[in-house]
XYZ file of C-alpha atoms in Angstrom:
728
model
C 0.000 0.000 0.000
C 2.774 2.561 0.784
C 4.227 1.650 -2.620
C 0.871 2.564 -4.194
C 0.803 5.880 -2.341
C 4.270 6.944 -3.478
C 3.696 5.631 -6.989
C 0.516 7.744 -7.151
C 2.377 10.843 -5.938
C 5.168 10.295 -8.477
C 2.652 9.841 -11.310
C 0.614 12.894 -10.314
C 3.677 15.142 -10.169
C 4.588 14.059 -13.701
C 1.228 15.043 -15.205
C 1.241 18.052 -17.495
C -1.813 20.208 -18.274
C -3.807 18.578 -21.073
C -3.778 20.864 -24.087
C -7.156 22.380 -24.883
C -7.785 24.356 -28.062
C -10.654 26.818 -28.261
C -10.971 27.641 -31.944
C -14.523 28.995 -31.921
C -16.234 31.729 -29.947
C -18.469 30.619 -27.120
C -21.459 32.276 -28.781
C -20.846 30.231 -31.961
C -20.531 26.987 -30.010
C -23.581 27.566 -27.836
C -26.336 25.024 -28.439
C -24.668 23.415 -31.489
C -25.614 19.947 -30.226
C -29.115 20.882 -29.042
C -32.400 20.436 -30.901
C -33.369 23.973 -29.893
C -35.616 26.570 -31.474
C -33.105 27.526 -34.171
C -32.563 23.893 -35.146
C -36.295 23.166 -35.094
C -36.954 26.081 -37.451
C -34.481 24.541 -39.905
C -35.692 20.937 -39.685
C -39.407 21.023 -38.765
C -42.438 21.802 -40.884
C -44.522 24.794 -39.800
C -47.177 22.522 -38.284
C -44.624 20.470 -36.382
C -42.830 23.584 -35.121
C -46.115 25.092 -33.956
C -47.097 21.839 -32.233
C -43.847 21.671 -30.267
C -43.866 25.372 -29.287
C -47.499 25.104 -28.127
C -46.503 22.126 -25.979
C -43.591 24.079 -24.516
C -45.432 27.350 -23.888
C -48.958 26.205 -23.065
C -48.617 22.518 -22.164
C -50.751 21.348 -25.089
C -50.532 17.691 -26.137
C -48.626 16.841 -29.298
C -50.615 15.058 -31.994
C -49.250 11.622 -33.079
C -48.720 12.781 -36.677
C -46.770 15.788 -35.367
C -44.699 13.471 -33.151
C -43.782 11.411 -36.245
C -42.667 14.559 -38.063
C -40.592 15.721 -35.078
C -38.983 12.287 -34.709
C -38.084 12.137 -38.397
C -36.540 15.614 -38.247
C -34.634 14.817 -35.028
C -33.243 11.679 -36.663
C -32.129 13.557 -39.796
C -30.437 16.227 -37.677
C -28.762 13.651 -35.434
C -27.529 11.510 -38.349
C -26.026 14.604 -39.964
C -23.877 14.923 -36.840
C -22.675 11.317 -36.825
C -25.136 10.002 -34.227
C -25.805 6.241 -34.183
C -28.064 5.747 -31.135
C -30.859 7.434 -29.219
C -31.886 7.235 -25.575
C -34.594 8.435 -23.247
C -32.555 10.397 -20.689
C -34.210 10.561 -17.265
C -33.540 11.225 -13.599
C -34.640 8.331 -11.374
C -34.609 8.584 -7.600
C -31.054 7.232 -7.400
C -29.674 10.792 -7.511
C -27.968 10.266 -10.885
C -29.183 10.153 -14.487
C -30.181 7.018 -16.415
C -30.159 6.040 -20.063
C -30.656 2.950 -22.258
C -29.225 3.317 -25.770
C -30.991 1.952 -28.851
C -29.570 2.135 -32.373
C -31.433 3.883 -35.178
C -30.509 0.744 -37.132
C -33.300 -1.684 -38.061
C -33.415 -4.616 -40.497
C -36.072 -4.723 -43.221
C -35.414 -8.196 -44.671
C -33.428 -9.504 -47.601
C -30.198 -8.573 -45.851
C -31.062 -4.859 -45.897
C -31.353 -2.303 -43.107
C -32.435 1.304 -42.560
C -32.090 4.029 -39.929
C -35.467 4.216 -38.206
C -36.849 6.491 -35.502
C -40.574 7.212 -35.300
C -42.978 9.153 -33.129
C -43.664 6.174 -30.889
C -39.950 5.845 -30.024
C -39.719 9.590 -29.407
C -42.769 9.889 -27.191
C -42.542 6.758 -25.028
C -40.351 3.813 -24.048
C -40.710 0.977 -21.549
C -37.488 0.507 -19.574
C -37.358 -2.108 -16.822
C -38.207 -0.246 -13.610
C -37.462 -3.115 -11.246
C -33.910 -2.003 -10.441
C -34.787 1.626 -9.743
C -35.976 2.827 -6.314
C -39.768 2.820 -6.094
C -40.513 2.964 -2.367
C -42.862 -0.010 -2.637
C -45.028 1.578 -5.354
C -44.747 -1.368 -7.738
C -44.762 -5.128 -7.282
C -42.015 -7.258 -8.805
C -44.393 -8.540 -11.476
C -45.161 -4.905 -12.399
C -41.546 -4.234 -13.347
C -42.320 -2.060 -16.329
C -41.866 1.668 -16.166
C -42.590 4.283 -18.794
C -40.417 7.147 -19.973
C -42.319 9.912 -21.741
C -40.870 12.797 -23.757
C -40.675 16.198 -22.066
C -40.738 18.722 -24.960
C -40.030 21.639 -22.587
C -36.425 20.413 -22.310
C -34.773 20.132 -25.746
C -33.115 16.940 -26.984
C -29.328 17.037 -27.227
C -26.427 15.035 -28.639
C -23.775 13.702 -26.316
C -21.033 11.711 -27.987
C -22.791 9.665 -30.678
C -26.130 9.466 -28.864
C -29.288 11.541 -29.245
C -30.545 12.140 -25.685
C -34.254 12.877 -25.224
C -35.146 14.293 -21.779
C -38.104 12.375 -20.363
C -40.185 11.811 -17.272
C -40.199 8.356 -15.659
C -43.365 6.819 -14.204
C -44.355 3.424 -12.818
C -46.577 0.860 -14.552
C -49.324 2.067 -12.202
C -48.799 5.737 -13.167
C -46.948 7.158 -10.142
C -43.841 9.299 -10.629
C -40.510 7.509 -10.140
C -38.266 10.468 -10.932
C -37.416 14.041 -9.942
C -38.754 15.656 -13.118
C -42.441 14.678 -12.947
C -43.239 16.346 -9.578
C -41.113 19.340 -10.594
C -43.163 19.860 -13.764
C -46.354 19.649 -11.680
C -44.971 22.144 -9.141
C -43.988 24.552 -11.931
C -47.502 24.299 -13.335
C -48.943 25.017 -9.875
C -46.788 28.084 -9.287
C -47.535 29.311 -12.825
C -51.297 29.173 -12.179
C -51.102 30.757 -8.725
C -48.600 33.493 -9.638
C -50.367 34.401 -12.887
C -53.608 34.928 -10.954
C -51.802 37.327 -8.577
C -50.085 39.153 -11.452
C -53.472 40.034 -12.907
C -53.980 42.380 -9.928
C -51.184 44.426 -11.451
C -51.123 43.628 -15.186
C -53.994 41.966 -17.043
C -51.643 41.093 -19.932
C -49.686 38.467 -17.972
C -50.556 34.988 -19.236
C -47.719 32.889 -17.790
C -45.236 32.963 -14.921
C -42.075 30.888 -15.057
C -39.867 29.811 -12.191
C -36.190 30.471 -12.868
C -33.142 28.820 -11.338
C -29.473 29.659 -11.347
C -27.387 27.028 -9.533
C -23.814 27.445 -8.318
C -21.916 24.154 -8.391
C -19.024 23.761 -5.938
C -16.626 20.827 -6.258
C -13.129 19.541 -5.461
C -10.619 18.481 -8.112
C -8.253 15.745 -6.924
C -5.540 14.057 -8.959
C -7.062 10.758 -10.104
C -4.024 8.669 -9.132
C -4.055 10.083 -5.612
C -7.811 9.544 -5.362
C -7.437 5.947 -6.576
C -4.936 5.293 -3.790
C -7.649 6.034 -1.218
C -10.283 3.262 -0.850
C -12.575 5.640 1.049
C -12.646 8.206 -1.773
C -13.175 5.467 -4.359
C -16.089 3.866 -2.491
C -17.762 6.747 -0.614
C -16.683 9.937 -2.377
C -15.048 11.322 0.762
C -12.165 10.704 3.151
C -13.265 8.750 6.213
C -9.977 9.398 7.981
C -6.881 11.546 7.600
C -5.166 14.083 9.831
C -5.590 17.715 8.818
C -2.458 19.299 7.314
C -0.558 22.064 9.086
C -1.685 24.429 6.334
C -5.257 24.259 5.161
C -7.432 27.253 4.297
C -6.556 29.427 7.287
C -4.523 31.920 5.225
C -7.470 32.518 2.845
C -4.992 32.340 -0.038
C -7.014 30.070 -2.314
C -10.341 31.934 -2.613
C -10.527 33.807 -5.943
C -6.811 33.102 -6.414
C -5.052 32.257 -9.646
C -6.491 29.017 -11.052
C -3.812 26.277 -11.418
C -3.023 25.444 -15.066
C -4.198 21.818 -14.938
C -7.476 22.851 -13.329
C -7.904 25.755 -15.752
C -7.532 23.492 -18.781
C -10.079 21.099 -17.271
C -12.466 24.042 -16.859
C -11.893 25.210 -20.428
C -12.773 21.807 -21.893
C -15.720 21.437 -19.512
C -17.063 24.823 -20.556
C -16.693 23.929 -24.246
C -18.733 20.759 -23.670
C -21.312 22.830 -21.798
C -21.537 25.376 -24.615
C -22.203 22.651 -27.188
C -24.992 21.281 -24.976
C -26.582 24.680 -24.382
C -25.588 24.913 -20.703
C -24.941 28.667 -20.266
C -21.961 28.494 -17.885
C -20.495 31.909 -17.192
C -18.488 32.002 -13.952
C -15.509 29.984 -12.705
C -13.256 30.601 -9.721
C -11.266 29.090 -6.880
C -13.330 28.456 -3.766
C -12.237 28.791 -0.131
C -10.669 25.360 0.405
C -7.515 24.134 -1.388
C -8.363 22.400 -4.693
C -12.007 23.526 -4.377
C -13.663 25.374 -7.251
C -17.020 26.722 -8.388
C -18.876 26.909 -11.690
C -22.076 28.888 -12.228
C -24.361 29.489 -15.238
C -26.727 32.233 -16.298
C -30.170 31.472 -14.828
C -32.721 29.518 -16.879
C -36.277 28.230 -16.596
C -36.196 25.865 -13.605
C -36.949 22.586 -15.403
C -34.219 23.166 -17.976
C -31.786 24.362 -15.285
C -32.353 21.155 -13.288
C -31.700 19.056 -16.407
C -28.565 21.038 -17.167
C -27.169 20.620 -13.665
C -27.799 16.864 -13.732
C -26.117 16.668 -17.131
C -23.220 18.823 -15.929
C -22.427 16.508 -13.011
C -22.102 13.626 -15.481
C -19.977 15.632 -17.927
C -17.659 16.807 -15.135
C -16.616 13.257 -14.310
C -15.945 12.371 -17.951
C -13.934 15.509 -18.696
C -12.020 15.196 -15.417
C -10.875 11.687 -16.355
C -9.333 13.045 -19.576
C -7.366 15.541 -17.462
C -6.258 12.915 -14.927
C -8.555 14.321 -12.242
C -11.351 12.968 -10.101
C -14.212 15.340 -9.298
C -15.454 15.133 -5.713
C -19.025 16.418 -5.423
C -19.497 15.165 -1.849
C -20.626 17.920 0.517
C -17.757 17.294 2.959
C -14.956 15.248 1.386
C -12.315 16.538 3.821
C -12.577 17.019 7.571
C -11.644 20.446 8.894
C -11.999 22.471 5.681
C -14.970 23.934 3.856
C -17.509 21.645 2.265
C -19.365 22.125 -1.016
C -22.874 23.363 -1.666
C -25.036 24.075 -4.665
C -26.677 27.431 -4.053
C -30.065 27.565 -5.804
C -30.880 31.127 -6.900
C -34.639 31.210 -7.443
C -37.053 33.765 -8.837
C -40.319 34.131 -10.778
C -40.691 35.922 -14.123
C -43.675 36.817 -16.301
C -44.102 36.256 -20.021
C -44.094 40.068 -20.276
C -40.464 40.131 -19.141
C -40.868 41.189 -15.496
C -38.865 39.630 -12.654
C -41.449 39.435 -9.874
C -38.725 39.572 -7.203
C -37.106 42.648 -8.713
C -38.403 46.119 -7.755
C -39.595 48.324 -10.610
C -39.775 52.023 -11.403
C -43.321 52.684 -10.171
C -45.077 52.246 -6.800
C -47.466 49.730 -8.372
C -44.633 47.558 -9.714
C -42.991 47.758 -6.285
C -46.230 46.699 -4.604
C -46.168 43.704 -6.940
C -42.584 43.020 -5.849
C -43.577 43.255 -2.170
C -46.481 40.900 -2.767
C -44.257 38.122 -4.095
C -41.408 38.936 -1.699
C -43.562 38.756 1.442
C -45.542 35.747 0.226
C -42.284 33.845 -0.316
C -41.225 34.647 3.257
C -44.658 33.508 4.461
C -44.333 30.250 2.493
C -40.955 29.529 4.086
C -42.354 30.400 7.526
C -45.257 27.967 7.126
C -43.140 25.128 5.717
C -39.632 25.630 7.129
C -39.371 22.007 8.321
C -40.327 20.743 4.852
C -37.755 23.036 3.244
C -35.134 21.581 5.599
C -36.236 18.092 4.523
C -35.744 19.119 0.883
C -31.979 19.260 1.374
C -31.577 16.343 3.797
C -29.065 13.621 2.951
C -26.362 11.612 4.682
C -23.686 13.620 2.892
C -25.227 17.070 3.461
C -25.531 16.351 7.203
C -21.725 16.695 7.377
C -21.959 20.225 5.975
C -25.056 21.739 7.584
C -24.158 23.464 10.817
C -20.426 23.637 10.156
C -18.837 27.073 10.360
C -18.675 27.611 6.616
C -22.220 26.513 5.885
C -25.858 27.274 6.688
C -27.291 25.717 9.842
C -29.912 22.990 9.915
C -32.322 25.707 11.113
C -34.120 27.359 8.195
C -34.343 31.140 8.440
C -34.661 34.007 5.950
C -32.160 36.848 5.603
C -33.457 39.994 3.877
C -31.008 42.686 4.997
C -31.341 45.712 7.230
C -32.913 47.997 4.631
C -35.761 45.691 3.638
C -36.378 44.901 7.299
C -37.052 48.625 7.802
C -39.436 48.631 4.828
C -41.419 45.769 6.377
C -41.507 47.580 9.716
C -43.036 50.604 7.956
C -45.646 48.417 6.252
C -46.496 46.745 9.541
C -48.032 50.029 10.664
C -50.546 50.191 7.804
C -54.042 51.040 9.037
C -56.479 48.151 9.208
C -59.224 48.438 6.616
C -59.526 51.439 4.286
C -56.540 53.745 3.902
C -56.751 57.506 3.913
C -55.558 59.355 0.777
C -52.628 60.738 2.801
C -51.589 57.270 3.992
C -51.809 55.875 0.468
C -49.621 58.671 -0.840
C -47.136 58.265 2.012
C -46.910 54.503 1.448
C -46.535 54.723 -2.304
C -44.035 57.574 -2.391
C -41.932 57.226 0.752
C -42.063 53.495 1.479
C -42.907 51.436 -1.597
C -41.552 53.967 -4.065
C -38.097 54.048 -2.512
C -37.460 50.286 -2.544
C -35.210 50.361 -5.656
C -32.988 52.984 -4.011
C -32.904 50.959 -0.794
C -31.767 47.829 -2.631
C -28.886 49.633 -4.338
C -27.048 49.549 -1.008
C -28.298 46.152 0.134
C -24.889 44.504 -0.032
C -24.697 43.147 3.529
C -25.304 39.534 2.483
C -25.221 37.028 5.315
C -23.162 34.087 4.072
C -24.425 31.801 6.838
C -28.112 32.208 5.990
C -29.751 29.126 4.419
C -32.334 31.249 2.547
C -31.316 34.806 1.683
C -32.746 37.584 -0.478
C -29.959 38.843 -2.716
C -31.339 41.796 -4.651
C -33.720 40.280 -7.221
C -33.917 36.621 -6.167
C -33.845 34.304 -3.182
C -30.754 32.175 -2.718
C -31.392 28.764 -1.160
C -27.860 28.155 0.108
C -28.444 24.947 2.061
C -28.758 22.704 -1.028
C -25.944 20.130 -1.086
C -23.421 19.816 -3.906
C -24.475 16.235 -4.800
C -28.202 17.033 -4.781
C -30.535 16.876 -7.740
C -31.973 20.409 -7.811
C -35.362 18.942 -8.745
C -36.110 17.984 -5.132
C -35.636 21.416 -3.463
C -37.121 23.221 -6.479
C -40.243 21.040 -6.382
C -40.792 21.833 -2.718
C -39.972 25.551 -2.957
C -42.266 26.130 -5.941
C -45.045 24.082 -4.326
C -45.031 25.973 -1.033
C -44.941 29.330 -2.850
C -47.802 28.231 -5.128
C -49.884 27.219 -2.113
C -49.140 30.499 -0.352
C -50.032 32.623 -3.390
C -53.268 30.681 -3.770
C -54.185 31.384 -0.132
C -53.161 35.037 -0.513
C -55.539 35.536 -3.429
C -58.413 34.051 -1.438
C -57.743 36.495 1.420
C -57.389 39.532 -0.845
C -60.519 38.730 -2.849
C -62.436 38.262 0.385
C -61.491 41.772 1.572
C -62.410 43.243 -1.810
C -65.775 41.459 -1.993
C -66.906 41.508 1.648
C -65.131 44.530 3.155
C -65.509 46.733 0.081
C -61.779 47.517 0.040
C -59.990 48.629 -3.085
C -57.460 46.236 -4.564
C -54.318 47.946 -3.253
C -55.915 48.474 0.183
C -56.780 44.789 0.412
C -53.244 43.803 -0.635
C -51.666 46.126 1.953
C -53.964 44.742 4.656
C -53.109 41.113 3.972
C -49.376 41.830 3.630
C -49.427 43.687 6.959
C -50.728 40.572 8.728
C -48.169 38.387 6.984
C -45.343 40.662 8.153
C -46.559 40.386 11.735
C -46.911 36.612 11.625
C -43.567 35.794 9.971
C -41.115 37.715 12.168
C -39.824 34.503 13.719
C -38.385 33.269 10.396
C -36.391 36.466 9.732
C -32.854 36.432 11.095
C -29.960 38.760 10.319
C -27.286 37.379 12.651
C -24.715 34.608 12.694
C -26.391 31.440 11.405
C -24.603 28.897 13.554
C -23.762 28.352 17.200
C -25.559 27.692 20.485
C -26.912 31.232 20.803
C -28.870 30.979 17.535
C -30.052 27.460 18.378
C -31.488 28.704 21.677
C -33.048 31.724 19.994
C -34.558 29.556 17.222
C -36.077 27.272 19.851
C -37.774 30.276 21.486
C -39.121 31.295 18.082
C -40.595 27.834 17.503
C -38.346 26.994 14.553
C -37.382 23.382 13.953
C -33.770 22.299 14.346
C -33.561 18.904 12.688
C -29.836 18.253 12.683
C -29.915 14.826 11.061
C -31.565 13.394 7.981
C -33.787 10.855 9.824
C -35.183 13.701 11.943
C -35.586 16.071 9.000
C -37.256 13.652 6.577
C -40.251 13.118 8.875
C -41.578 16.474 7.654
C -42.013 14.919 4.207
C -44.777 12.628 5.434
C -46.500 14.934 7.895
C -50.253 15.472 7.486
C -49.531 19.072 6.444
C -47.116 17.994 3.701
C -49.315 15.235 2.280
C -52.297 17.615 2.200
C -50.127 20.301 0.550
C -48.893 18.066 -2.269
C -52.349 16.619 -2.888
C -54.044 20.029 -2.936
C -51.480 21.424 -5.393
C -51.585 18.233 -7.550
C -47.822 17.781 -7.196
C -47.731 14.330 -5.582
C -50.264 11.843 -4.295
C -50.032 10.351 -0.810
C -48.573 7.169 -2.352
C -45.871 9.114 -4.209
C -45.010 11.204 -1.131
C -44.720 8.199 1.176
C -42.709 6.263 -1.429
C -40.152 9.067 -1.720
C -39.826 9.225 2.028
C -39.105 5.503 2.155
C -36.561 5.777 -0.683
C -34.701 8.652 0.990
C -34.624 6.942 4.394
C -33.301 3.746 2.794
C -30.665 5.744 0.899
C -29.536 7.277 4.192
C -29.206 3.829 5.786
C -27.239 2.488 2.809
C -24.824 5.437 2.812
C -24.016 5.100 6.518
C -23.776 1.315 6.226
C -21.337 1.501 3.311
C -19.185 4.134 5.047
C -19.131 2.073 8.234
C -17.952 -1.048 6.420
C -15.317 0.848 4.415
C -14.006 2.576 7.550
C -13.769 -0.714 9.442
C -11.955 -2.328 6.535
C -9.395 0.483 6.183
C -8.831 0.738 9.934
C -8.225 -2.972 10.480
C -6.670 -4.000 7.161
C -4.516 -0.946 6.429
C -3.954 1.171 9.530
C -3.536 -1.486 12.249
C -1.060 -3.669 10.266
C 0.982 -0.573 9.418
C 1.030 0.496 13.070
C 2.088 -3.013 14.143
C 4.811 -3.024 11.498
C 6.212 0.275 12.778
C 5.836 -0.922 16.359
C 7.948 -3.985 15.503
C 10.657 -1.693 14.122
C 10.622 0.206 17.421
C 10.753 -3.034 19.415
C 13.831 -4.146 17.454
C 15.331 -0.734 18.149
C 14.666 -1.135 21.886
C 16.260 -4.605 21.867
C 19.336 -3.154 20.186
C 19.539 -0.360 22.743
C 19.428 -2.903 25.561
C 22.337 -4.794 24.045
C 24.406 -1.646 23.548
C 23.632 0.424 26.653
C 22.621 -2.179 29.245
C 22.803 -0.059 32.450
C 21.716 3.136 30.679
C 18.952 1.242 28.862
C 16.023 2.698 30.835
C 17.025 6.300 30.184
C 17.947 5.944 26.502
C 14.931 3.799 25.548
C 12.297 5.691 27.522
C 10.817 7.606 24.553
C 10.749 4.558 22.284
C 8.956 2.503 24.934
C 6.436 5.323 25.474
C 5.847 5.439 21.728
C 5.324 1.660 21.610
C 2.782 1.950 24.435
C 1.033 4.877 22.753
C 0.760 2.953 19.475
C -0.637 -0.042 21.374
C -3.307 2.119 22.998
C -4.427 3.457 19.602
C -4.445 -0.021 18.060
C -6.634 -1.135 20.951
C -8.878 1.905 20.471
C -9.340 1.055 16.799
C -10.147 -2.606 17.398
C -12.522 -1.908 20.298
C -14.464 0.732 18.386
C -14.576 -1.179 15.100
C -15.995 -4.149 17.014
C -18.583 -1.854 18.644
C -19.445 -0.439 15.227
C -19.962 -3.907 13.739
C -22.167 -4.940 16.675
C -24.242 -1.753 16.459
C -24.630 -2.324 12.735
C -25.947 -5.827 13.374
C -28.462 -4.450 15.892
C -29.566 -1.770 13.429
C -29.970 -4.298 10.617
C -32.279 -6.355 12.827
C -34.933 -3.613 12.720
C -37.594 -4.163 10.083
C -39.017 -0.672 10.570
C -36.908 1.631 8.351
C -37.369 4.647 10.658
C -35.967 2.722 13.623
C -33.176 1.343 11.459
C -32.247 4.833 10.202
C -32.225 6.243 13.740
C -30.053 3.339 14.924
C -27.539 3.991 12.145
C -27.663 7.725 12.861
C -27.406 7.618 16.666
C -25.548 4.364 17.367
C -23.384 3.513 14.336
C -22.374 6.887 12.913
C -20.985 8.394 16.190
C -18.435 5.562 16.297
C -16.908 6.885 13.052
C -15.321 9.700 15.056
C -13.925 7.303 17.673
C -12.322 5.051 15.059
C -11.039 8.040 13.130
C -9.500 9.656 16.213
C -7.172 6.715 16.819
C -6.312 6.303 13.121
C -5.471 9.995 12.756
C -3.302 9.910 15.877
C -1.373 6.975 14.433
C -0.813 8.950 11.225
C 1.229 11.418 13.297
C 3.194 8.654 15.042
C 3.968 6.133 12.303
C 6.894 6.598 9.910
C 5.713 8.521 6.834
C 7.617 6.110 4.582
C 5.315 3.216 5.475
C 2.013 5.070 5.980
C -0.420 3.423 3.513
C -2.909 6.209 2.733
C -2.281 9.334 0.691
C -2.313 12.203 3.186
C -4.399 15.364 3.200
C -1.386 17.533 2.344
C -0.847 15.433 -0.799
C -4.513 15.297 -1.820
C -5.125 19.011 -1.295
C -1.872 20.591 -2.405
C -0.866 18.514 -5.432
C -1.832 20.838 -8.266
């Protein structure tokens, strides 16, 4: 094993930056391999083009004859680019993407063949669903699943395959993917937000949810990563002593990007451009060898697809540059983890960002309406929003000093807090002409000026307003954005629906004018949501105690957090908004709890294996060297033996104590795992893994990391943190 470590280091130091040529402008490359609007105009008939655009814009069904035309045109376009296969590309509940490739090739008899791809192959396929998580939705004999074309996300070419984004549903009709509930949630928020927009502009016909994700990741030399069984099997280091120098000098953040990493980024961005992923920003992050990539925002469904596609592309491009991408939220102990900030907003088909203040009091009242309703939605469903980002890997990040806490709160900044305080004093019922004028000119009218100086962003807030959008910072770097975006859009849709009922009631029964009714309802929302607003430091005991007083949940672990997904409130919410049925909601809960159990179980077994099969033998080997040294000292010094061998004997004893600590705690961990596995109830099993098995990781690690400092570096088997993090 030490030989492998030093061989890996030698190989990694010999790597040169892979040459990357960028011969075309980004704007010329953008979308070249996407069946987008420009391509459709070239290849589709007028009827086919109209059918697809109506499906995209208004959700209308595509006629079978139109589907045949689209399929034929897609095939011609794909063949012109050297494509040989097609696949329905979908996002099952495994957390990664899935695809089954079929050739366009088909025999027609007499030894002849043709390239064939019809409407039926475009619109629907029947992959075997038995090996995908279903949460008990389907029986084994109902193994079929259906993938169905999603025309709102354009087909694309990757390699020599035409990829068609699809939804994935069970034989019995329930959703088995992230996309289906997201599309339903986007439809719900469109309906609810459009109805509210008509208070302000009758011309609004559609509201779209937009998303701009920020993907953080680590780049590790692939040879060094391969020398670590824990990285290979779990995506993170389960042990390893922190290096003397980490991120404490703040010399990595926004620093010069190393050449090897920069060339990786250049090729990655070229791939993204070809696939229509509008990446714009790249930079070093806080931790050594940590980086970030961010795109221009897009419609949420497309943005989710693009992020899922990106995570796949990153791994493939990294391999060509002799890197391994680590997307785990906390791959290294003691330094910053990785998140995927989800920047969310709502926009109208008339080009207005509903979370961006305008130039008139009325447009600013519209902004306040959506701004305050979003805060209200988070206040009502904060535990569910926490559940949206719960995972075994994200638990390592939430609550650490660099990251948001497990407590969901909203940061809006000092200036907007003052605006809400002014609105809180609005008179109940009808407003006097003077009060209306005062509100519109001196409170609502000045919001754009207020936001110009709203730069005091709280980096520890899990949900922050950042000028013209909300930034959901607690989303983990490995997460599929579909899960948090489904929940966020659903809770906002529900809140906007309730808001309209309240406003219309005041207009109809209290004879209030529209703006008076809106001000009245918003005033009550401001009063009732103060507990969710927090401007201070988002971690530490003081905030935990304060949050408890405010009645906010503090679900620190995934098993605790996920319970909110099957509460009566949540099931009623999803059913009312037609996002998920009770069966679908409960199935997802079961899948996520089982995934948590599997992750902890795998990590536990890997840690035990490394500790006993790599660390203990190495420690014993070094201890034997010391024992031989002590024997030699006794022969040479005899009478002075006790004084000259004192430190060696102490070191032998210290190594023995750590070996004992490892063996005792690994045995405990195995026994606790057996007890946990005996539970048939998955909630009890998850809690046992969380509370009984996982805490032993730290005990095993403590002794292993202490031995790393004691054992001769020449025989230490695992690549060390200083080598993983500072080999560029």
